[in-house]
Amino acid sequence: MTQLRLYLFPGACSRVPLTALEHIGCPYEAEMVNLMKGEHMQSAYKATNPRGKVPALLVDGKLLSENAAILRWLDMCFPEAGLYPKPASDWELAQQLSDTAWISSVWHPYVRANKMPSRWTTGDEAPVRERGVELLTPCVQQLEQRLGEAEWWYGDWSILDVYFYWAYTTAEEGKFDLSPYPGIARHRAAIEAMPAFQRALERERAAMLSH
């Protein structure tokens, strides 16, 4: 049996593959890396993941990092879980890869500018947060439009819906206003009601308590 260990921090984007693992229902270990204490940059963790980030997934002791790669690997290994819709063509697969990359490479830095502008400047944080709001708003509007046409990003649920959830709720913690977006409000409630998502939150709490 493949041995899986996910390195995470509660509230970080590691919540997305954590929810994926709970949705799949396979055995795995969860280990917390305390970002607030800088553990991700210490030699003990960097021996596991030299990039000094979470999430990191050890697969039989071998490292896989970055959400886009972890999610696609889990989908390939556990296709019956339906983390992504089964692509009907190479073109559809490429579109799914494009959607995942869009969140990880575009949404993610904009969200960081909202939530933790100190990551992007050593000076006044207010202009960074303001620019983050400006850049993120068109992305959120695209999601809202899509959710006005379907319940989920692909019509049916996928793990990308959890990734979008993480992005917009994290931005909200940085004072991004979600009140103009009723589709996102409905989407948020649906994600929060998912049993796999609730189990992921419990695993985060357990990791925090045991750390």
Coordinates of N, CA and C in Angstrom, one line a residue:
M1 N 0.8 -1.2 0.0 CA 0.0 0.0 0.0 C 0.9 1.3 0.0
T2 N 0.5 2.2 -0.8 CA 1.3 3.5 -0.9 C 1.1 4.2 0.4
Q3 N 2.3 4.7 0.9 CA 2.3 5.5 2.2 C 2.3 7.0 1.8
L4 N 1.3 7.7 2.4 CA 1.1 9.1 2.1 C 1.3 9.9 3.4
R5 N 2.0 11.0 3.3 CA 2.1 11.9 4.4 C 2.0 13.3 3.9
L6 N 1.0 14.1 4.4 CA 0.8 15.5 3.9 C 1.3 16.4 5.0
Y7 N 2.2 17.3 4.6 CA 2.7 18.4 5.5 C 1.8 19.6 5.2
L8 N 1.3 20.2 6.3 CA 0.2 21.2 6.2 C 0.4 22.3 7.3
F9 N -0.4 23.4 7.1 CA -0.5 24.4 8.2 C -2.0 24.8 8.1
P10 N -2.7 24.8 9.3 CA -4.1 25.1 9.3 C -4.4 26.5 8.6
G11 N -5.3 26.4 7.7 CA -5.7 27.7 7.0 C -4.9 28.0 5.8
A12 N -3.8 27.3 5.6 CA -3.0 27.5 4.4 C -3.6 26.8 3.2
C13 N -3.0 26.9 2.1 CA -3.6 26.3 0.9 C -3.4 24.8 0.9
S14 N -2.7 24.3 1.9 CA -2.6 22.8 2.1 C -4.0 22.2 2.5
R15 N -4.9 23.1 2.8 CA -6.3 22.6 3.1 C -6.9 22.0 1.9
V16 N -6.4 22.4 0.7 CA -7.0 21.9 -0.5 C -6.7 20.4 -0.7
P17 N -5.4 20.0 -0.7 CA -5.1 18.6 -0.9 C -5.5 17.8 0.4
L18 N -5.6 18.4 1.5 CA -6.1 17.8 2.7 C -7.5 17.3 2.5
T19 N -8.3 18.3 1.9 CA -9.7 17.9 1.6 C -9.8 16.9 0.5
A20 N -8.9 16.9 -0.4 CA -8.9 15.9 -1.5 C -8.6 14.5 -0.9
L21 N -7.7 14.4 0.1 CA -7.4 13.1 0.7 C -8.6 12.6 1.5
E22 N -9.3 13.5 2.2 CA -10.4 13.1 2.9 C -11.6 12.7 2.0
H23 N -11.7 13.4 0.9 CA -12.7 13.0 -0.1 C -12.4 11.6 -0.7
I24 N -11.1 11.3 -1.0 CA -10.7 10.0 -1.5 C -11.0 8.9 -0.5
G25 N -10.6 9.2 0.8 CA -10.8 8.2 1.8 C -9.7 7.2 2.0
C26 N -8.6 7.5 1.4 CA -7.4 6.6 1.6 C -6.6 6.9 2.9
P27 N -5.9 6.0 3.4 CA -5.1 6.2 4.6 C -4.0 7.2 4.3
Y28 N -3.7 8.1 5.2 CA -2.6 9.0 5.1 C -2.3 9.6 6.5
E29 N -1.1 10.2 6.6 CA -0.7 10.9 7.8 C -0.7 12.4 7.5
A30 N -1.0 13.1 8.5 CA -1.0 14.6 8.4 C 0.0 15.1 9.4
E31 N 0.9 16.0 9.0 CA 1.9 16.5 9.9 C 1.9 18.1 9.7
M32 N 1.8 18.8 10.8 CA 1.8 20.2 10.8 C 3.2 20.8 10.7
V33 N 3.4 21.8 9.9 CA 4.5 22.7 9.8 C 4.1 24.1 10.2
N34 N 4.6 24.5 11.4 CA 4.1 25.8 11.9 C 4.8 27.0 11.1
L35 N 4.0 27.5 10.2 CA 4.6 28.6 9.4 C 4.8 29.9 10.2
M36 N 4.0 30.1 11.2 CA 4.1 31.3 12.1 C 5.4 31.3 12.9
K37 N 5.9 30.1 13.1 CA 7.1 30.0 13.9 C 8.3 29.8 12.9
G38 N 8.1 29.8 11.7 CA 9.2 29.7 10.7 C 9.7 28.3 10.5
E39 N 8.9 27.3 10.9 CA 9.4 25.9 10.8 C 9.6 25.5 9.3
H40 N 8.9 26.1 8.4 CA 9.1 25.8 7.0 C 10.5 26.1 6.5
M41 N 11.2 27.1 7.1 CA 12.5 27.5 6.7 C 13.6 26.9 7.5
Q42 N 13.3 26.0 8.4 CA 14.3 25.4 9.3 C 14.8 24.2 8.6
S43 N 16.0 23.8 9.0 CA 16.7 22.7 8.3 C 16.0 21.4 8.4
A44 N 15.3 21.2 9.5 CA 14.6 19.9 9.7 C 13.5 19.7 8.6
Y45 N 12.7 20.7 8.3 CA 11.7 20.6 7.3 C 12.3 20.7 5.9
K46 N 13.3 21.6 5.7 CA 13.9 21.7 4.4 C 14.6 20.5 3.9
A47 N 14.9 19.6 4.8 CA 15.5 18.3 4.5 C 14.4 17.5 3.8
T48 N 13.1 17.7 4.1 CA 12.0 17.0 3.5 C 11.6 17.8 2.2
N49 N 11.4 19.1 2.3 CA 11.0 19.9 1.2 C 11.9 21.1 1.1
P50 N 12.9 21.0 0.2 CA 13.9 22.1 0.1 C 13.3 23.4 -0.3
R51 N 12.1 23.4 -0.9 CA 11.4 24.6 -1.3 C 10.8 25.4 -0.1
G52 N 10.7 24.7 1.1 CA 10.3 25.4 2.3 C 8.9 25.9 2.2
K53 N 8.0 25.1 1.7 CA 6.6 25.4 1.5 C 5.7 24.3 2.0
V54 N 4.4 24.6 2.2 CA 3.4 23.6 2.3 C 2.3 24.0 1.3
P55 N 1.7 23.0 0.7 CA 1.7 21.6 1.1 C 2.9 20.9 0.5
A56 N 3.3 19.8 1.1 CA 4.2 18.8 0.6 C 3.6 17.5 0.8
L57 N 3.7 16.6 -0.2 CA 3.2 15.3 0.0 C 4.3 14.3 -0.2
L58 N 4.6 13.5 0.8 CA 5.5 12.4 0.7 C 4.8 11.1 0.2
V59 N 5.2 10.6 -0.9 CA 4.6 9.3 -1.5 C 5.7 8.2 -1.4
D60 N 5.5 7.3 -0.4 CA 6.5 6.3 -0.2 C 7.9 7.0 0.0
G61 N 7.9 8.1 0.7 CA 9.1 8.8 1.1 C 9.6 9.7 0.0
K62 N 8.9 9.8 -1.1 CA 9.4 10.7 -2.2 C 8.5 11.9 -2.2
L63 N 9.2 13.1 -2.5 CA 8.5 14.4 -2.4 C 7.7 14.7 -3.6
L64 N 6.5 15.2 -3.4 CA 5.7 15.9 -4.4 C 5.2 17.2 -3.8
S65 N 5.6 18.3 -4.4 CA 5.1 19.6 -3.9 C 4.3 20.4 -5.0
E66 N 3.7 21.5 -4.5 CA 2.9 22.3 -5.3 C 1.5 21.7 -5.5
N67 N 0.5 22.5 -5.2 CA -0.9 22.0 -5.3 C -1.3 21.5 -6.6
A68 N -0.9 22.2 -7.7 CA -1.3 21.8 -9.0 C -0.8 20.4 -9.3
A69 N 0.4 20.0 -8.9 CA 0.9 18.7 -9.1 C 0.3 17.7 -8.2
I70 N 0.2 18.0 -6.9 CA -0.4 17.1 -5.9 C -1.8 16.7 -6.3
L71 N -2.6 17.7 -6.7 CA -4.0 17.4 -7.0 C -4.2 16.5 -8.2
R72 N -3.3 16.8 -9.3 CA -3.4 16.0 -10.5 C -2.9 14.6 -10.2
W73 N -1.9 14.4 -9.4 CA -1.4 13.1 -9.1 C -2.4 12.3 -8.3
L74 N -3.1 12.9 -7.3 CA -4.1 12.2 -6.6 C -5.2 11.8 -7.5
D75 N -5.6 12.7 -8.4 CA -6.7 12.3 -9.4 C -6.3 11.2 -10.3
M76 N -5.0 11.1 -10.7 CA -4.6 10.0 -11.6 C -4.5 8.7 -10.8
C77 N -4.2 8.8 -9.5 CA -4.0 7.6 -8.7 C -5.4 7.1 -8.2
F78 N -6.3 8.0 -8.0 CA -7.6 7.6 -7.4 C -8.7 8.2 -8.3
P79 N -8.8 7.7 -9.6 CA -9.7 8.3 -10.5 C -11.2 8.1 -10.1
E80 N -11.4 7.0 -9.3 CA -12.8 6.8 -8.9 C -13.3 7.8 -7.9
A81 N -12.5 8.6 -7.3 CA -12.9 9.6 -6.4 C -13.5 10.9 -7.1
G82 N -13.1 11.0 -8.4 CA -13.7 12.1 -9.1 C -13.3 13.5 -8.7
L83 N -12.0 13.7 -8.4 CA -11.5 15.0 -8.0 C -11.6 16.0 -9.1
Y84 N -11.5 15.5 -10.3 CA -11.7 16.3 -11.5 C -12.7 15.5 -12.4
P85 N -13.4 16.2 -13.3 CA -14.2 15.5 -14.3 C -13.3 14.7 -15.2
K86 N -13.7 13.5 -15.6 CA -12.9 12.7 -16.5 C -12.9 13.4 -17.8
P87 N -11.7 13.8 -18.3 CA -11.6 14.6 -19.6 C -11.9 13.7 -20.8
A88 N -12.7 14.2 -21.7 CA -13.1 13.5 -22.9 C -12.0 13.5 -24.0
S89 N -11.0 14.4 -23.8 CA -10.0 14.6 -24.8 C -8.8 15.2 -24.1
D90 N -7.7 15.2 -24.8 CA -6.5 15.8 -24.4 C -6.7 17.3 -24.2
W91 N -7.6 17.9 -25.0 CA -7.9 19.3 -24.9 C -8.6 19.6 -23.6
E92 N -9.5 18.8 -23.2 CA -10.2 19.0 -22.0 C -9.3 18.9 -20.8
L93 N -8.3 17.9 -20.9 CA -7.3 17.8 -19.8 C -6.5 19.0 -19.7
A94 N -6.1 19.5 -20.9 CA -5.3 20.8 -20.9 C -6.0 21.9 -20.2
Q95 N -7.4 22.0 -20.5 CA -8.2 23.1 -19.9 C -8.2 22.9 -18.4
Q96 N -8.3 21.7 -17.9 CA -8.3 21.5 -16.5 C -7.0 21.9 -15.9
L97 N -5.9 21.6 -16.5 CA -4.6 22.0 -16.1 C -4.5 23.5 -16.1
S98 N -5.0 24.1 -17.1 CA -5.0 25.6 -17.2 C -5.8 26.2 -16.0
D99 N -7.0 25.7 -15.7 CA -7.8 26.2 -14.6 C -7.0 26.1 -13.3
T100 N -6.4 24.9 -13.0 CA -5.6 24.7 -11.8 C -4.4 25.7 -11.7
A101 N -3.7 25.9 -12.8 CA -2.6 26.8 -12.9 C -3.1 28.2 -12.6
W102 N -4.3 28.6 -13.1 CA -4.8 29.9 -13.0 C -5.0 30.3 -11.5
I103 N -5.5 29.3 -10.7 CA -5.7 29.6 -9.3 C -4.3 29.7 -8.6
S104 N -3.4 28.7 -8.9 CA -2.2 28.7 -8.2 C -1.2 29.8 -8.6
S105 N -1.2 30.2 -9.8 CA -0.2 31.2 -10.3 C -0.8 32.6 -10.4
V106 N -2.1 32.8 -10.4 CA -2.7 34.1 -10.6 C -3.5 34.5 -9.3
W107 N -4.5 33.7 -9.0 CA -5.2 34.0 -7.8 C -4.3 34.1 -6.5
H108 N -3.5 33.1 -6.4 CA -2.7 32.9 -5.2 C -1.9 34.1 -4.8
P109 N -1.1 34.7 -5.7 CA -0.3 35.9 -5.3 C -1.2 37.1 -5.0
Y110 N -2.3 37.2 -5.7 CA -3.3 38.3 -5.5 C -3.9 38.2 -4.1
V111 N -4.2 36.9 -3.7 CA -4.7 36.7 -2.4 C -3.7 37.0 -1.3
R112 N -2.5 36.7 -1.6 CA -1.4 37.0 -0.6 C -1.3 38.5 -0.4
A113 N -1.4 39.2 -1.5 CA -1.4 40.7 -1.4 C -2.5 41.2 -0.5
N114 N -3.6 40.6 -0.5 CA -4.7 41.0 0.4 C -4.5 40.5 1.8
K115 N -4.1 39.3 2.0 CA -4.1 38.7 3.3 C -2.8 39.1 4.0
M116 N -1.7 39.0 3.3 CA -0.4 39.3 4.0 C 0.5 40.2 3.1
P117 N 0.1 41.4 3.0 CA 0.9 42.4 2.2 C 2.3 42.5 2.6
S118 N 2.6 42.2 3.8 CA 4.0 42.2 4.3 C 4.9 41.3 3.6
R119 N 4.4 40.3 2.9 CA 5.2 39.4 2.1 C 5.7 40.1 0.8
W120 N 5.1 41.2 0.4 CA 5.4 41.8 -0.8 C 6.1 43.2 -0.7
T121 N 6.2 43.7 0.6 CA 6.8 45.0 0.7 C 7.5 45.1 2.1
T122 N 8.5 45.9 2.2 CA 9.1 46.2 3.5 C 8.6 47.6 4.0
G123 N 7.7 48.2 3.2 CA 7.2 49.6 3.5 C 5.8 49.6 3.8
D124 N 5.1 50.6 3.4 CA 3.6 50.7 3.7 C 2.8 49.6 3.0
E125 N 2.0 48.9 3.8 CA 1.3 47.7 3.3 C 0.0 48.1 2.6
A126 N -0.5 49.3 2.9 CA -1.8 49.7 2.4 C -1.9 49.7 0.9
P127 N -0.9 50.3 0.2 CA -1.0 50.2 -1.3 C -0.9 48.8 -1.9
V128 N -0.2 47.9 -1.2 CA -0.1 46.6 -1.7 C -1.4 45.9 -1.6
R129 N -2.1 46.0 -0.4 CA -3.4 45.5 -0.3 C -4.4 46.1 -1.3
E130 N -4.3 47.4 -1.5 CA -5.2 48.0 -2.4 C -5.0 47.5 -3.8
R131 N -3.7 47.2 -4.2 CA -3.5 46.7 -5.5 C -3.9 45.2 -5.6
G132 N -3.8 44.5 -4.5 CA -4.3 43.1 -4.5 C -5.8 43.1 -4.7
V133 N -6.5 43.9 -4.1 CA -8.0 44.0 -4.3 C -8.3 44.3 -5.8
E134 N -7.5 45.2 -6.3 CA -7.7 45.6 -7.7 C -7.5 44.5 -8.7
L135 N -6.4 43.7 -8.4 CA -6.1 42.6 -9.3 C -7.0 41.4 -9.1
L136 N -7.4 41.2 -7.9 CA -8.2 40.0 -7.6 C -9.6 40.1 -8.1
T137 N -10.1 41.4 -8.1 CA -11.6 41.6 -8.4 C -12.0 41.0 -9.7
P138 N -11.3 41.2 -10.8 CA -11.7 40.5 -12.1 C -11.8 39.0 -12.0
C139 N -10.9 38.4 -11.2 CA -10.9 36.9 -11.1 C -12.1 36.5 -10.3
V140 N -12.5 37.2 -9.3 CA -13.7 36.9 -8.5 C -14.9 37.1 -9.3
Q141 N -14.9 38.1 -10.1 CA -16.1 38.4 -11.0 C -16.2 37.2 -12.0
Q142 N -15.1 36.7 -12.5 CA -15.2 35.6 -13.5 C -15.8 34.3 -12.8
L143 N -15.4 34.1 -11.5 CA -15.9 33.0 -10.8 C -17.4 33.2 -10.5
E144 N -17.8 34.4 -10.1 CA -19.2 34.7 -9.9 C -20.1 34.5 -11.1
Q145 N -19.6 34.9 -12.3 CA -20.3 34.7 -13.5 C -20.5 33.2 -13.8
R146 N -19.4 32.4 -13.6 CA -19.5 31.0 -13.8 C -20.5 30.3 -12.9
L147 N -20.5 30.8 -11.6 CA -21.4 30.2 -10.6 C -22.8 30.6 -10.8
G148 N -23.0 31.7 -11.6 CA -24.4 32.1 -12.0 C -25.0 31.2 -13.0
E149 N -24.1 30.4 -13.7 CA -24.5 29.5 -14.8 C -24.6 28.0 -14.3
A150 N -23.8 27.7 -13.3 CA -23.8 26.3 -12.8 C -23.5 26.3 -11.3
E151 N -23.8 25.2 -10.6 CA -23.6 25.1 -9.2 C -22.1 25.1 -8.8
W152 N -21.3 24.4 -9.6 CA -19.9 24.3 -9.4 C -19.1 24.8 -10.6
W153 N -17.8 24.9 -10.5 CA -17.0 25.4 -11.6 C -17.2 24.6 -12.9
Y154 N -17.2 23.3 -12.7 CA -17.4 22.4 -13.9 C -18.9 21.9 -14.0
G155 N -19.8 22.5 -13.3 CA -21.1 22.0 -13.3 C -21.3 21.0 -12.2
D156 N -20.5 20.0 -12.2 CA -20.4 19.0 -11.0 C -19.3 19.4 -10.1
W157 N -19.3 19.0 -8.9 CA -18.2 19.3 -8.0 C -16.9 18.8 -8.4
S158 N -15.8 19.6 -8.2 CA -14.4 19.1 -8.3 C -13.6 19.7 -7.2
I159 N -12.4 19.2 -7.1 CA -11.5 19.8 -6.1 C -11.1 21.2 -6.3
L160 N -11.3 21.7 -7.6 CA -11.0 23.1 -7.9 C -12.0 24.0 -7.1
D161 N -13.2 23.5 -6.8 CA -14.1 24.3 -6.0 C -13.6 24.6 -4.7
V162 N -12.9 23.6 -4.1 CA -12.3 23.8 -2.8 C -11.1 24.8 -2.9
Y163 N -10.4 24.7 -4.0 CA -9.3 25.7 -4.2 C -9.8 27.1 -4.3
F164 N -10.9 27.2 -5.1 CA -11.5 28.6 -5.2 C -11.9 29.1 -3.8
Y165 N -12.6 28.2 -3.1 CA -13.0 28.5 -1.7 C -11.9 29.0 -0.9
W166 N -10.8 28.3 -0.9 CA -9.6 28.7 -0.1 C -9.2 30.1 -0.5
A167 N -9.2 30.4 -1.8 CA -8.7 31.6 -2.3 C -9.6 32.8 -1.9
Y168 N -10.9 32.7 -2.1 CA -11.7 33.9 -1.8 C -11.9 34.1 -0.3
T169 N -12.0 33.0 0.4 CA -12.1 33.2 1.9 C -10.8 33.7 2.5
T170 N -9.7 33.3 2.0 CA -8.4 33.9 2.5 C -8.3 35.3 2.1
A171 N -8.7 35.7 0.9 CA -8.7 37.1 0.6 C -9.7 37.9 1.5
E172 N -10.8 37.3 1.8 CA -11.8 38.0 2.7 C -11.1 38.3 4.0
E173 N -10.3 37.4 4.5 CA -9.6 37.6 5.8 C -8.7 38.9 5.7
G174 N -8.3 39.2 4.5 CA -7.5 40.4 4.2 C -8.3 41.5 3.8
K175 N -9.6 41.5 4.2 CA -10.5 42.7 3.9 C -11.0 42.8 2.5
F176 N -11.0 41.7 1.7 CA -11.6 41.7 0.4 C -13.1 41.5 0.6
D177 N -13.9 42.3 0.1 CA -15.4 42.3 0.3 C -16.0 41.3 -0.6
L178 N -16.6 40.3 -0.1 CA -17.3 39.3 -0.9 C -18.8 39.5 -0.9
S179 N -19.3 40.6 -0.2 CA -20.8 40.8 -0.1 C -21.5 41.0 -1.5
P180 N -20.8 41.5 -2.5 CA -21.5 41.7 -3.8 C -21.7 40.4 -4.6
Y181 N -21.3 39.3 -4.1 CA -21.3 38.1 -4.9 C -22.2 37.0 -4.3
P182 N -23.4 36.9 -4.7 CA -24.3 35.9 -4.2 C -24.0 34.5 -4.6
G183 N -23.5 34.4 -5.8 CA -23.1 33.0 -6.3 C -22.0 32.4 -5.4
I184 N -21.0 33.3 -5.1 CA -19.9 32.8 -4.2 C -20.4 32.5 -2.8
A185 N -21.4 33.3 -2.3 CA -22.0 33.0 -1.0 C -22.6 31.6 -1.0
R186 N -23.4 31.3 -2.0 CA -24.0 30.0 -2.1 C -22.9 28.9 -2.2
H187 N -21.9 29.1 -3.1 CA -20.8 28.2 -3.3 C -20.1 27.9 -1.9
R188 N -19.9 29.0 -1.2 CA -19.2 28.9 0.1 C -20.0 28.0 1.1
A189 N -21.3 28.2 1.1 CA -22.1 27.4 2.0 C -22.1 25.9 1.6
A190 N -22.0 25.7 0.3 CA -22.0 24.3 -0.1 C -20.7 23.6 0.2
I191 N -19.6 24.3 0.0 CA -18.3 23.7 0.4 C -18.3 23.4 1.9
E192 N -18.7 24.4 2.7 CA -18.6 24.2 4.1 C -19.5 23.1 4.7
A193 N -20.5 22.7 3.9 CA -21.4 21.6 4.3 C -20.8 20.2 3.9
M194 N -19.8 20.2 3.1 CA -19.3 18.9 2.6 C -18.6 18.1 3.8
P195 N -19.0 16.9 3.9 CA -18.4 16.0 5.0 C -16.8 16.0 4.9
A196 N -16.3 15.9 3.6 CA -14.9 15.8 3.5 C -14.2 17.1 3.9
F197 N -14.8 18.2 3.7 CA -14.3 19.5 4.1 C -14.3 19.6 5.6
Q198 N -15.4 19.1 6.2 CA -15.5 19.1 7.7 C -14.4 18.2 8.3
R199 N -14.2 17.1 7.7 CA -13.1 16.2 8.2 C -11.8 16.8 8.1
A200 N -11.5 17.5 7.0 CA -10.3 18.2 6.8 C -10.0 19.2 7.9
L201 N -11.1 20.0 8.3 CA -10.9 21.0 9.3 C -10.6 20.3 10.7
E202 N -11.2 19.1 10.9 CA -10.9 18.3 12.1 C -9.4 17.9 12.1
R203 N -8.9 17.4 10.9 CA -7.5 17.0 10.8 C -6.6 18.2 11.1
E204 N -7.0 19.4 10.6 CA -6.2 20.6 10.9 C -6.1 20.8 12.4
R205 N -7.3 20.7 13.1 CA -7.3 21.0 14.5 C -6.5 20.0 15.3
A206 N -6.6 18.7 14.9 CA -5.9 17.6 15.5 C -4.4 17.8 15.3
A207 N -4.0 18.2 14.1 CA -2.6 18.5 13.9 C -2.0 19.6 14.7
M208 N -2.9 20.7 14.9 CA -2.5 21.8 15.7 C -2.3 21.4 17.2
L209 N -3.2 20.6 17.7 CA -3.2 20.2 19.1 C -2.0 19.2 19.4
S210 N -1.7 18.4 18.4 CA -0.6 17.4 18.6 C 0.8 18.0 18.3
H211 N 0.9 19.2 17.8 CA 2.2 19.7 17.4 C 3.0 20.2 18.6

